[in-house]
Amino acid sequence: MMISQARLVNPAENTLFAVPAVVLSMLVFAYSVNFGAISILAFYGCWALPFVIAPRILLAQPRPVMLLIIMPFFFGLSTLWSDAAGATLRAAIQYTITFGAGLIAARIVSLGNLALGSMIGCMLVLIYSIMQGGYSYDYIDGDFAFRGAFSSKNQLGYFATLTILFSLSLIWIFQSIRIVQLVALLSAGLGFAMLWMSDSATSLLSAMAAFGAIALIGGVVLLPPRLRRAAVFIIVIGGLGTGLAGLLLGGFDAVLSAFGRDTSLTGRTYLWNQALEIGGQQPLFGLGYNAFWTHGRPEAEMLWQEFYITARTGFHFHNALIETYVGVGLVGLTLVVGMCILLFVLPLRAALRPENTASLLLIFGLSVLFLVRSVAEVDFVTPHTVGTFLVSFILMRLLDRPQPVHRRAFPSVTEVRFVSQRSVVL
């Protein structure tokens, strides 16, 4: 079958490729443990195909790629000093591929198609969890909650949050066709139900932060360009002042109490203290990327036992920066902090441009979501995760020249063609 190259790599014409590719990615990120290695290979092949066909996707404008790939490269470089070189090399390769897939997607997938594919994928993830999952006791949070088909209720809450965010964006930001809006409304309802059933404080707080950020940035872009700088300055200073006042006046403890959590964050502060002591043994370069959580390491075995992780896998330090410090030391931590700064500053800078588009609302909401979650999760510093994929996607889009938003997230029938002058054989 002859398929136009544009139908694979042109964001304005590749809906029939882009949407299923994003759907597949979401399913793999959620359940690759359940579906096995074949699902991961399918994910790799899906995003390698457009790059093999059109290497210019990344090579035509290499500067943002070279900047963003520094961190995955350093993760891989840590193999040289890792005391678990095999585990480090394997994880670093997986992380680089996942990160690279996000970079490729950023160049060939429109924001509307990303939202549509993510909504469908996340909705299928939640449906699968309803069909296959159940309740479990969470030794971190100390209660029973619905976890779906995941090993943790926080992962279910995470995907529920993403479902809500992408679904509502299709209704209010991208103004999709009516049938898509109807499905998005049902999907958002399912996401709210799963978020409530998961009883995940991290997911609920990050969702509130994301929608608050969308509301704020939405107000900013409605202002005349000459007033936006002052508005952004006021928002940043006001946010920092409110956060500092909350900490000094006990607001943080009040929030934890409202969600039924104690000041130890149900064991996380102990975990962080242990991590800082372990990281202090090799503070500059760390133990090696993903080298700590390996069988036979006494400290890892002790923590698995203390937190009842009988499978001795899938556990982490519940903080992206601390996890990074243990693995790749202060040098790697500097790179991740730099990425977090970009994740916050670049959307604000984009809001100051007179040519910004509605898609900025979704980008800023996702950015805040991942930044807030980084306090208690490791979403974008681990391989085969939706966070790694989406963060690299967001940063690439923000570093590239602004592109107009494609209002429709699904093409009309007349837009679907399969043969043109530039074709490839599949």
Coordinates of C-alpha atoms in Angstrom, one line a residue:
M1 CA 0.0 0.0 0.0
M2 CA 1.3 3.4 -1.0
I3 CA 1.0 6.1 1.7
S4 CA 1.9 9.7 1.4
Q5 CA 4.9 10.7 3.5
A6 CA 3.0 13.7 4.6
R7 CA 0.4 11.4 6.1
L8 CA 3.0 10.3 8.6
V9 CA 5.0 13.4 9.3
N10 CA 2.9 16.5 8.5
P11 CA 1.0 17.5 11.6
A12 CA -1.8 19.0 9.5
E13 CA -2.4 15.8 7.6
N14 CA -1.3 12.8 9.7
T15 CA -4.3 12.4 12.0
L16 CA -4.8 8.7 11.0
F17 CA -1.3 7.9 12.1
A18 CA -0.8 10.3 15.0
V19 CA -3.9 9.6 17.0
P20 CA -3.5 5.7 17.0
A21 CA 0.2 6.2 17.8
V22 CA -0.6 8.3 20.9
V23 CA -3.3 5.8 21.9
L24 CA -0.8 3.0 21.7
S25 CA 1.7 4.9 23.7
M26 CA -0.7 5.6 26.5
L27 CA -1.6 1.9 26.8
V28 CA 2.0 0.9 26.8
F29 CA 2.9 3.5 29.4
A30 CA 0.1 2.2 31.7
Y31 CA 0.3 -1.5 31.2
S32 CA 3.6 -2.6 29.6
V33 CA 4.1 -4.8 32.6
N34 CA 0.8 -6.5 31.9
F35 CA 1.2 -6.7 28.1
G36 CA 4.8 -7.7 28.0
A37 CA 7.8 -6.8 25.8
I38 CA 5.8 -7.0 22.5
S39 CA 3.9 -3.8 23.6
I40 CA 7.2 -1.9 24.2
L41 CA 8.6 -3.0 20.8
A42 CA 5.4 -1.8 19.2
F43 CA 5.8 1.6 20.9
Y44 CA 9.5 1.8 19.7
G45 CA 8.6 0.9 16.2
C46 CA 5.6 3.3 16.1
W47 CA 7.8 6.3 16.7
A48 CA 10.9 5.1 14.9
L49 CA 9.0 4.7 11.7
P50 CA 8.5 8.4 10.9
F51 CA 12.1 9.2 11.9
V52 CA 13.5 6.5 9.6
I53 CA 11.3 7.7 6.7
A54 CA 12.0 11.4 7.3
P55 CA 15.1 12.0 9.5
R56 CA 14.7 15.7 9.0
I57 CA 12.0 15.6 11.7
L58 CA 14.9 16.0 14.2
L59 CA 17.9 16.9 12.1
A60 CA 16.4 19.9 10.3
Q61 CA 16.3 22.0 13.5
P62 CA 18.9 20.3 15.7
R63 CA 19.5 22.9 18.4
P64 CA 16.5 22.1 20.6
V65 CA 17.2 18.4 20.2
M66 CA 20.8 18.8 21.2
L67 CA 19.9 20.8 24.3
L68 CA 17.2 18.4 25.5
I69 CA 19.2 15.2 24.8
I70 CA 21.9 16.3 27.2
M71 CA 20.1 14.8 30.2
P72 CA 19.4 11.3 28.7
F73 CA 23.0 11.3 27.4
F74 CA 24.3 11.9 30.9
F75 CA 22.1 9.2 32.3
G76 CA 23.7 6.8 29.8
L77 CA 27.1 8.1 30.6
S78 CA 26.7 7.1 34.2
T79 CA 27.1 3.5 33.1
L80 CA 30.9 4.2 33.3
W81 CA 30.8 4.6 37.1
S82 CA 27.7 2.6 38.0
D83 CA 28.2 -0.4 40.3
A84 CA 25.2 -2.0 38.4
A85 CA 26.4 -1.2 34.9
G86 CA 24.0 -3.6 33.2
A87 CA 20.9 -2.2 34.9
T88 CA 22.1 1.4 34.2
L89 CA 22.8 0.9 30.6
R90 CA 19.5 -0.9 30.0
A91 CA 17.4 1.8 31.8
A92 CA 19.3 4.6 30.1
I93 CA 18.6 3.2 26.7
Q94 CA 15.0 2.8 27.5
Y95 CA 14.8 6.3 28.9
T96 CA 16.5 7.8 25.9
I97 CA 14.1 6.0 23.5
T98 CA 11.1 7.2 25.5
F99 CA 12.4 10.7 25.6
G100 CA 13.3 10.7 22.0
A101 CA 9.8 9.4 21.0
G102 CA 8.4 12.5 22.7
L103 CA 10.8 14.7 20.7
I104 CA 9.7 13.1 17.5
A105 CA 6.0 13.3 18.4
A106 CA 6.4 17.1 19.2
R107 CA 7.5 17.6 15.6
I108 CA 4.8 15.6 13.9
V109 CA 1.8 15.5 16.2
S110 CA -0.5 18.6 16.6
L111 CA -1.7 19.5 20.0
G112 CA -5.2 18.7 19.0
N113 CA -4.3 15.2 17.9
L114 CA -2.2 14.7 21.0
A115 CA -5.2 15.6 23.1
L116 CA -7.5 13.3 21.1
G117 CA -5.1 10.3 21.2
S118 CA -4.3 10.8 24.9
M119 CA -8.0 11.0 25.8
I120 CA -8.8 7.8 23.9
G121 CA -5.8 6.0 25.3
C122 CA -6.3 7.2 28.9
M123 CA -10.0 6.3 28.7
L124 CA -9.1 2.8 27.6
V125 CA -6.6 2.6 30.4
L126 CA -9.4 3.4 33.0
I127 CA -11.9 1.0 31.4
Y128 CA -9.3 -1.8 31.6
S129 CA -8.7 -0.9 35.2
I130 CA -12.4 -1.1 36.0
M131 CA -12.6 -4.5 34.3
Q132 CA -9.4 -6.1 35.7
G133 CA -8.6 -4.2 38.8
G134 CA -9.6 -4.1 42.5
Y135 CA -8.9 -2.6 45.9
S136 CA -5.7 -2.9 47.8
Y137 CA -4.0 -1.7 51.0
D138 CA -1.5 1.1 50.4
Y139 CA 1.4 0.8 52.9
I140 CA 2.6 4.3 52.0
D141 CA -0.8 6.0 52.6
G142 CA -2.1 3.5 55.1
D143 CA -5.5 2.9 53.7
F144 CA -7.6 0.8 51.3
A145 CA -8.4 2.4 47.9
F146 CA -9.3 1.3 44.4
R147 CA -6.1 0.8 42.4
G148 CA -7.5 -0.6 39.2
A149 CA -5.1 -2.7 37.2
F150 CA -2.1 -0.8 38.6
S151 CA 0.1 -1.7 41.6
S152 CA -0.6 1.6 43.1
K153 CA -3.7 3.8 43.5
N154 CA -1.5 6.9 42.7
Q155 CA -1.0 5.6 39.2
L156 CA -4.7 5.2 38.7
G157 CA -5.3 8.7 40.0
Y158 CA -2.5 9.9 37.7
F159 CA -4.2 8.5 34.6
A160 CA -7.6 9.8 35.8
T161 CA -6.1 13.3 36.0
L162 CA -4.7 13.1 32.5
T163 CA -8.0 11.8 31.2
I164 CA -9.8 14.8 32.6
L165 CA -7.3 17.3 31.4
F166 CA -7.2 16.0 27.8
S167 CA -10.9 15.4 27.6
L168 CA -11.8 18.9 28.8
S169 CA -9.2 20.4 26.5
L170 CA -11.0 18.9 23.5
I171 CA -14.2 20.5 24.6
W172 CA -13.1 24.0 25.6
I173 CA -9.7 24.6 23.9
F174 CA -9.7 22.8 20.6
Q175 CA -13.4 23.0 19.8
S176 CA -13.6 19.5 18.4
I177 CA -16.5 18.2 16.3
R178 CA -19.6 17.4 18.2
I179 CA -19.2 13.6 18.4
V180 CA -15.7 14.0 19.8
Q181 CA -17.0 16.5 22.4
L182 CA -19.6 14.0 23.5
V183 CA -17.1 11.3 23.9
A184 CA -14.8 13.7 25.7
L185 CA -17.6 14.6 28.1
L186 CA -18.2 11.0 29.0
S187 CA -14.4 10.4 29.3
A188 CA -14.0 13.3 31.7
G189 CA -16.9 11.9 33.8
L190 CA -15.1 8.6 34.0
G191 CA -11.9 10.4 34.9
F192 CA -13.5 12.2 37.8
A193 CA -15.1 9.0 39.1
M194 CA -11.7 7.2 39.0
L195 CA -9.9 10.1 40.6
W196 CA -12.4 10.0 43.5
M197 CA -12.2 6.3 43.9
S198 CA -8.4 6.2 43.9
D199 CA -8.3 8.5 46.9
S200 CA -4.9 9.8 45.7
A201 CA -4.0 13.1 47.4
T202 CA -1.1 13.6 45.0
S203 CA -3.3 13.3 42.0
L204 CA -6.1 15.5 43.4
L205 CA -3.7 18.3 44.4
S206 CA -1.8 18.2 41.1
A207 CA -5.1 18.3 39.2
M208 CA -6.3 21.3 41.1
A209 CA -2.9 23.0 40.5
A210 CA -3.1 22.2 36.8
F211 CA -6.6 23.6 36.3
G212 CA -5.7 26.6 38.5
A213 CA -2.7 27.3 36.2
I214 CA -4.9 27.0 33.1
A215 CA -7.4 29.5 34.5
L216 CA -4.6 32.0 35.3
I217 CA -2.8 31.7 32.0
G218 CA -6.1 31.9 30.2
G219 CA -6.7 35.3 31.9
V220 CA -3.2 36.4 30.9
V221 CA -3.6 35.7 27.2
L222 CA -6.8 37.7 27.1
L223 CA -4.9 40.8 28.1
P224 CA -3.3 43.1 25.6
P225 CA 0.4 42.1 25.0
R226 CA 1.7 45.2 26.8
L227 CA 0.0 44.2 30.0
R228 CA 0.9 40.5 30.1
R229 CA 4.4 41.0 31.5
A230 CA 3.0 42.8 34.5
A231 CA 0.3 40.1 35.0
V232 CA 2.9 37.3 34.8
F233 CA 5.1 39.1 37.3
I234 CA 2.2 39.6 39.7
I235 CA 1.2 35.9 39.4
V236 CA 4.7 34.6 40.0
I237 CA 5.4 36.9 43.0
G238 CA 1.9 36.3 44.4
G239 CA 2.3 32.5 44.1
L240 CA 5.7 32.5 45.8
G241 CA 4.5 34.8 48.5
T242 CA 1.4 32.7 49.1
G243 CA 3.4 29.5 49.2
L244 CA 5.9 31.0 51.7
A245 CA 3.2 32.4 53.9
G246 CA 1.4 29.0 53.9
L247 CA 4.5 27.2 55.1
L248 CA 5.3 29.7 57.8
L249 CA 1.7 29.9 59.1
G250 CA 1.0 26.2 59.0
G251 CA -0.9 26.1 55.8
F252 CA 0.9 23.0 54.5
D253 CA -0.1 21.0 57.6
A254 CA -3.7 22.2 57.1
V255 CA -3.7 20.9 53.6
L256 CA -2.3 17.6 54.6
S257 CA -4.9 17.3 57.4
A258 CA -7.7 18.1 54.9
F259 CA -6.6 15.1 52.8
G260 CA -6.1 12.8 55.8
R261 CA -2.3 12.9 55.6
D262 CA 0.2 13.5 58.4
T263 CA 3.3 15.7 58.4
S264 CA 5.5 12.7 57.6
L265 CA 3.6 12.4 54.3
T266 CA 2.7 8.8 55.4
G267 CA 6.3 7.6 55.4
R268 CA 7.7 9.6 52.5
T269 CA 9.8 11.9 54.7
Y270 CA 11.5 8.8 56.2
L271 CA 12.1 7.5 52.6
W272 CA 13.6 10.9 51.6
N273 CA 15.9 11.0 54.6
Q274 CA 17.2 7.5 53.7
A275 CA 17.8 8.6 50.1
L276 CA 19.7 11.6 51.1
E277 CA 22.0 9.5 53.3
I278 CA 22.5 7.0 50.5
G279 CA 23.1 9.7 47.9
G280 CA 25.6 11.4 50.2
Q281 CA 27.9 8.4 49.7
Q282 CA 28.6 9.5 46.1
P283 CA 27.2 13.0 46.0
L284 CA 28.8 14.3 42.8
F285 CA 27.9 11.7 40.2
G286 CA 25.7 9.3 42.1
L287 CA 25.5 5.5 42.1
G288 CA 24.5 5.3 38.4
Y289 CA 21.2 5.8 36.7
N290 CA 18.7 3.3 38.0
A291 CA 21.5 1.5 39.8
F292 CA 20.1 1.7 43.4
W293 CA 16.9 -0.4 43.0
T294 CA 18.7 -3.6 42.1
H295 CA 18.4 -7.0 43.8
G296 CA 21.2 -7.7 46.3
R297 CA 21.8 -4.1 47.3
P298 CA 21.4 -4.1 51.2
E299 CA 19.8 -0.7 51.4
A300 CA 17.3 -1.4 48.6
E301 CA 16.4 -4.8 50.1
M302 CA 15.8 -3.1 53.5
L303 CA 13.5 -0.4 52.0
W304 CA 11.6 -3.0 50.0
Q305 CA 11.1 -5.0 53.2
E306 CA 10.1 -1.9 55.3
F307 CA 7.5 -0.8 52.8
Y308 CA 6.2 -4.3 52.1
I309 CA 7.3 -4.4 48.4
T310 CA 7.3 -8.1 48.1
A311 CA 7.8 -8.0 44.3
R312 CA 11.1 -6.1 45.0
T313 CA 10.5 -3.9 41.9
G314 CA 8.5 -0.9 40.8
F315 CA 9.4 1.2 43.9
H316 CA 11.2 4.5 44.1
F317 CA 11.9 7.4 46.4
H318 CA 8.7 9.3 45.7
N319 CA 10.4 12.5 44.7
A320 CA 11.9 13.2 41.2
L321 CA 14.8 15.3 42.5
I322 CA 15.8 13.0 45.3
E323 CA 15.6 10.0 43.0
T324 CA 17.8 11.8 40.5
Y325 CA 20.3 12.7 43.3
V326 CA 20.8 9.1 44.3
G327 CA 21.2 7.9 40.8
V328 CA 23.3 10.6 39.0
G329 CA 24.3 12.9 41.8
L330 CA 24.5 16.7 41.9
V331 CA 25.5 16.9 38.3
G332 CA 22.5 15.0 37.1
L333 CA 20.3 16.8 39.6
T334 CA 21.4 20.1 38.1
L335 CA 20.3 18.9 34.7
V336 CA 16.9 17.8 36.0
V337 CA 16.4 21.1 37.9
G338 CA 17.3 22.9 34.7
M339 CA 14.6 21.0 32.9
C340 CA 12.1 21.8 35.6
I341 CA 12.9 25.5 35.3
L342 CA 12.4 25.3 31.5
L343 CA 9.1 23.6 32.1
F344 CA 7.9 26.6 34.2
V345 CA 9.6 29.5 32.4
L346 CA 9.0 28.5 28.8
P347 CA 5.2 28.5 29.0
L348 CA 5.3 31.8 30.8
R349 CA 7.5 33.3 28.1
A350 CA 5.2 31.9 25.5
A351 CA 2.3 33.7 27.2
L352 CA 4.0 37.0 26.6
R353 CA 4.1 36.6 22.9
P354 CA 1.3 38.3 20.9
E355 CA 1.0 35.3 18.6
N356 CA 0.3 32.7 21.3
T357 CA -2.5 30.2 20.7
A358 CA -5.1 28.4 22.7
S359 CA -2.9 25.3 22.8
L360 CA -0.7 27.1 25.4
L361 CA -3.4 26.5 28.0
L362 CA -3.0 22.7 27.7
I363 CA 0.8 23.0 27.6
F364 CA 0.9 25.1 30.8
G365 CA -1.6 22.9 32.6
L366 CA 0.5 19.8 31.8
S367 CA 3.7 21.6 32.8
V368 CA 2.3 22.6 36.2
L369 CA 0.9 19.1 36.7
F370 CA 4.3 17.5 36.3
L371 CA 6.1 20.0 38.4
V372 CA 3.6 19.5 41.3
R373 CA 3.8 15.8 41.0
S374 CA 7.6 15.8 41.0
V375 CA 7.4 16.4 44.8
A376 CA 5.9 13.0 45.4
E377 CA 6.5 11.0 42.2
V378 CA 9.2 10.3 39.6
D379 CA 7.1 10.8 36.4
F380 CA 9.7 12.2 34.0
V381 CA 13.0 10.7 35.1
T382 CA 12.1 7.0 34.5
P383 CA 11.7 5.1 31.2
H384 CA 8.5 3.9 29.6
T385 CA 6.3 6.5 31.4
V386 CA 3.8 9.0 30.1
G387 CA 5.6 11.8 32.0
T388 CA 8.9 11.3 30.2
F389 CA 7.1 11.3 26.9
L390 CA 4.9 14.3 27.5
V391 CA 7.6 16.4 29.2
S392 CA 10.0 16.0 26.3
F393 CA 7.1 16.7 23.9
I394 CA 6.2 19.9 25.8
L395 CA 9.8 21.2 26.0
M396 CA 10.4 20.6 22.3
R397 CA 7.2 22.4 21.3
L398 CA 8.1 25.4 23.5
L399 CA 11.7 25.6 22.2
D400 CA 10.6 25.3 18.6
R401 CA 9.1 28.3 16.8
P402 CA 5.4 28.8 17.7
Q403 CA 3.0 26.9 15.5
P404 CA -0.7 27.6 15.0
V405 CA -3.2 25.4 16.8
H406 CA -5.2 23.1 14.6
R407 CA -8.7 23.6 15.9
R408 CA -10.1 20.3 14.7
A409 CA -8.8 17.2 16.4
F410 CA -10.1 14.9 13.7
P411 CA -10.1 15.3 9.9
S412 CA -13.2 15.3 7.7
V413 CA -13.6 12.5 5.3
T414 CA -12.5 14.6 2.4
E415 CA -9.1 15.2 4.1
V416 CA -8.2 11.5 4.1
R417 CA -6.1 10.5 1.1
F418 CA -3.6 7.7 0.8
V419 CA -1.6 8.3 -2.3
S420 CA 0.3 11.5 -3.4
Q421 CA 3.4 12.4 -5.3
R422 CA 5.7 11.7 -2.4
S423 CA 4.9 8.2 -1.1
V424 CA 6.5 5.5 0.8
V425 CA 5.7 1.8 0.8
L426 CA 4.4 0.1 3.9

